[in-house]
Short mmCIF file of C-alpha atoms in Angstrom, two decimals:
data_model
loop_
_atom_site.label_atom_id
_atom_site.label_comp_id
_atom_site.label_asym_id
_atom_site.label_seq_id
_atom_site.Cartn_x
_atom_site.Cartn_y
_atom_site.Cartn_z
CA MET A 1 -24.37 100.97 -0.79
CA THR A 2 -23.34 100.30 -4.35
CA THR A 3 -24.68 97.48 -6.49
CA THR A 4 -22.36 94.46 -6.53
CA GLN A 5 -22.56 91.66 -9.06
CA LEU A 6 -21.18 88.43 -7.67
CA PRO A 7 -18.47 87.05 -9.99
CA LEU A 8 -18.96 83.50 -11.21
CA SER A 9 -16.26 80.90 -11.71
CA LYS A 10 -15.89 79.21 -15.10
CA ARG A 11 -14.06 76.27 -13.57
CA PRO A 12 -17.13 73.98 -13.23
CA LEU A 13 -18.08 74.67 -16.85
CA GLN A 14 -14.53 73.96 -18.01
CA GLN A 15 -14.52 70.69 -16.05
CA GLN A 16 -17.82 69.72 -17.65
CA VAL A 17 -16.47 70.47 -21.14
CA VAL A 18 -13.34 68.37 -20.52
CA LEU A 19 -15.34 65.50 -19.00
CA SER A 20 -17.80 65.46 -21.91
CA GLY A 21 -14.88 65.51 -24.36
CA LEU A 22 -13.30 62.52 -22.65
CA THR A 23 -16.66 60.72 -22.73
CA ILE A 24 -16.97 61.37 -26.48
CA LEU A 25 -13.45 60.04 -27.07
CA LEU A 26 -14.16 56.94 -25.01
CA ALA A 27 -17.44 56.31 -26.86
CA CYS A 28 -15.76 56.70 -30.25
CA THR A 29 -12.94 54.37 -29.21
CA ILE A 30 -15.38 51.69 -28.01
CA VAL A 31 -17.44 51.90 -31.21
CA THR A 32 -14.25 51.75 -33.29
CA TYR A 33 -13.10 48.66 -31.39
CA PHE A 34 -16.56 47.11 -31.80
CA PHE A 35 -16.53 47.73 -35.57
CA GLU A 36 -12.99 46.44 -36.04
CA ARG A 37 -13.35 43.30 -33.91
CA ILE A 38 -16.97 42.20 -34.05
CA VAL A 39 -18.81 43.71 -37.03
CA THR A 40 -17.75 42.34 -40.37
CA VAL A 41 -18.50 44.76 -43.19
CA ALA A 42 -16.54 45.85 -46.21
CA PRO A 43 -13.35 47.65 -45.11
CA THR A 44 -14.17 50.81 -47.08
CA LEU A 45 -17.68 50.97 -45.61
CA GLN A 46 -16.27 50.40 -42.14
CA ALA A 47 -13.68 53.15 -42.59
CA MET A 48 -16.32 55.53 -43.95
CA LEU A 49 -18.75 54.86 -41.08
CA LEU A 50 -16.05 55.29 -38.43
CA THR A 51 -14.78 58.49 -40.03
CA ILE A 52 -18.32 59.91 -40.10
CA LEU A 53 -18.82 58.89 -36.46
CA TRP A 54 -15.59 60.53 -35.27
CA ILE A 55 -16.10 63.73 -37.24
CA THR A 56 -19.77 64.05 -36.23
CA LEU A 57 -19.37 63.37 -32.49
CA VAL A 58 -16.22 65.44 -32.07
CA GLY A 59 -17.73 68.23 -34.17
CA LEU A 60 -20.93 68.29 -32.11
CA TRP A 61 -18.89 68.33 -28.89
CA LEU A 62 -16.79 71.20 -30.20
CA ILE A 63 -19.82 73.25 -31.29
CA GLY A 64 -21.62 72.60 -28.01
CA SER A 65 -18.56 73.47 -25.95
CA VAL A 66 -17.93 76.74 -27.77
CA ALA A 67 -21.63 77.67 -27.48
CA ALA A 68 -21.63 76.92 -23.75
CA LEU A 69 -18.47 78.95 -23.15
CA LYS A 70 -19.78 81.89 -25.20
CA THR A 71 -23.14 82.07 -23.44
CA TRP A 72 -21.64 81.79 -19.95
CA PRO A 73 -23.01 82.86 -17.50
CA LYS A 74 -26.71 82.15 -17.84
CA THR A 75 -27.41 83.34 -14.28
CA THR A 76 -26.22 86.53 -12.59
CA TYR A 77 -26.44 87.36 -8.89
CA THR A 78 -26.55 91.01 -7.86
CA LEU A 79 -26.53 92.57 -4.39
CA SER A 80 -28.53 95.78 -4.88
CA GLU A 81 -29.67 98.48 -2.48
CA ASP A 82 -32.77 96.64 -1.26
CA ALA A 83 -32.59 93.04 -2.40
CA LEU A 84 -30.63 90.16 -3.84
CA LYS A 85 -31.46 89.90 -7.55
CA ILE A 86 -31.13 86.66 -9.44
CA ARG A 87 -31.39 87.08 -13.21
CA LYS A 88 -31.65 83.93 -15.32
CA LYS A 89 -31.27 84.00 -19.08
CA GLY A 90 -33.27 81.51 -21.06
CA TRP A 91 -33.40 80.29 -24.62
CA PHE A 92 -34.17 82.76 -27.40
CA GLY A 93 -33.81 85.83 -25.22
CA ASN A 94 -36.30 84.75 -22.56
CA GLY A 95 -35.35 85.43 -19.00
CA SER A 96 -36.58 85.83 -15.47
CA GLU A 97 -35.60 87.86 -12.44
CA GLU A 98 -36.17 87.00 -8.81
CA LEU A 99 -35.86 89.46 -5.92
CA TYR A 100 -35.19 88.44 -2.33
CA ARG A 101 -35.43 91.25 0.23
CA TYR A 102 -32.63 91.34 2.76
CA ASP A 103 -35.04 91.47 5.72
CA THR A 104 -36.34 87.97 4.82
CA ILE A 105 -32.88 86.33 4.93
CA MET A 106 -32.49 84.15 8.02
CA SER A 107 -29.08 82.53 7.42
CA THR A 108 -26.40 81.80 4.87
CA ARG A 109 -24.18 78.79 4.36
CA THR A 110 -21.25 78.39 2.00
CA THR A 111 -19.69 75.37 0.39
CA SER A 112 -16.30 75.85 -1.25
CA LYS A 113 -14.36 73.86 -3.80
CA ALA A 114 -10.83 74.16 -5.15
CA ASN A 115 -9.46 75.74 -1.97
CA GLY A 116 -12.14 78.40 -1.84
CA ALA A 117 -11.81 79.45 -5.49
CA TYR A 118 -15.51 78.82 -6.14
CA GLY A 119 -18.54 77.27 -4.53
CA THR A 120 -22.15 77.81 -3.53
CA ILE A 121 -23.96 80.11 -1.15
CA GLU A 122 -27.19 78.75 0.34
CA ILE A 123 -29.58 81.37 1.67
CA THR A 124 -32.41 80.41 4.03
CA LEU A 125 -35.41 82.71 3.82
CA ALA A 126 -38.10 83.29 6.44
CA GLU A 127 -41.06 82.27 4.31
CA GLN A 128 -39.55 79.52 2.14
CA SER A 129 -38.82 75.93 3.09
CA GLU A 130 -36.22 75.44 0.32
CA PRO A 131 -33.03 77.52 0.44
CA VAL A 132 -32.02 79.77 -2.43
CA VAL A 133 -28.77 78.44 -3.90
CA LEU A 134 -26.25 80.68 -5.63
CA LYS A 135 -24.06 78.33 -7.70
CA ASN A 136 -20.49 78.68 -8.98
CA VAL A 137 -19.78 81.91 -7.10
CA ALA A 138 -16.11 82.88 -7.10
CA ARG A 139 -14.78 83.22 -3.52
CA PRO A 140 -18.14 82.40 -1.87
CA GLU A 141 -16.93 83.12 1.69
CA LYS A 142 -16.11 86.71 0.77
CA TYR A 143 -19.50 87.40 -0.79
CA ALA A 144 -21.42 85.52 1.92
CA ALA A 145 -19.71 87.77 4.48
CA GLN A 146 -20.68 90.83 2.43
CA LEU A 147 -24.28 89.58 2.29
CA LYS A 148 -24.30 88.99 6.07
CA GLU A 149 -23.09 92.56 6.65
CA ILE A 150 -25.97 93.92 4.58
CA VAL A 151 -28.52 91.74 6.41
CA VAL A 152 -27.21 92.78 9.85
CA LYS A 153 -27.48 96.46 8.93
CA ARG A 154 -31.16 96.06 8.03
#
């Protein structure tokens, strides 16, 4: 058997970036309305404060979004010879790796979104009460079937 790394879908991250951008725009619009209608300050001070607000919030959103897209993915799932490996990257180069032997896997369950384009794979293990969840896996049914094949062969 060869080692297979499960591909991850960027769609949830892209949706989160768009949703946070819309939230920033809505917040800036509400604050602008509040300043123009309710708060009475000098017009030049008002314009300066609103300009700083818009530039700062949109700039922070842009920097955060680019950083999130560049560091994607933080977690990788690999089907190796003997075990499922979950490698998680942390801040400042820290990371962790978890191994789950195939002979401890009792069942798998998939949940798909966007017509099966991505989703989650939940793995129930013999000695754990909580399932192991593989998030944002591209084509989860395909890789769950591949995982089931490996488990049956063991």
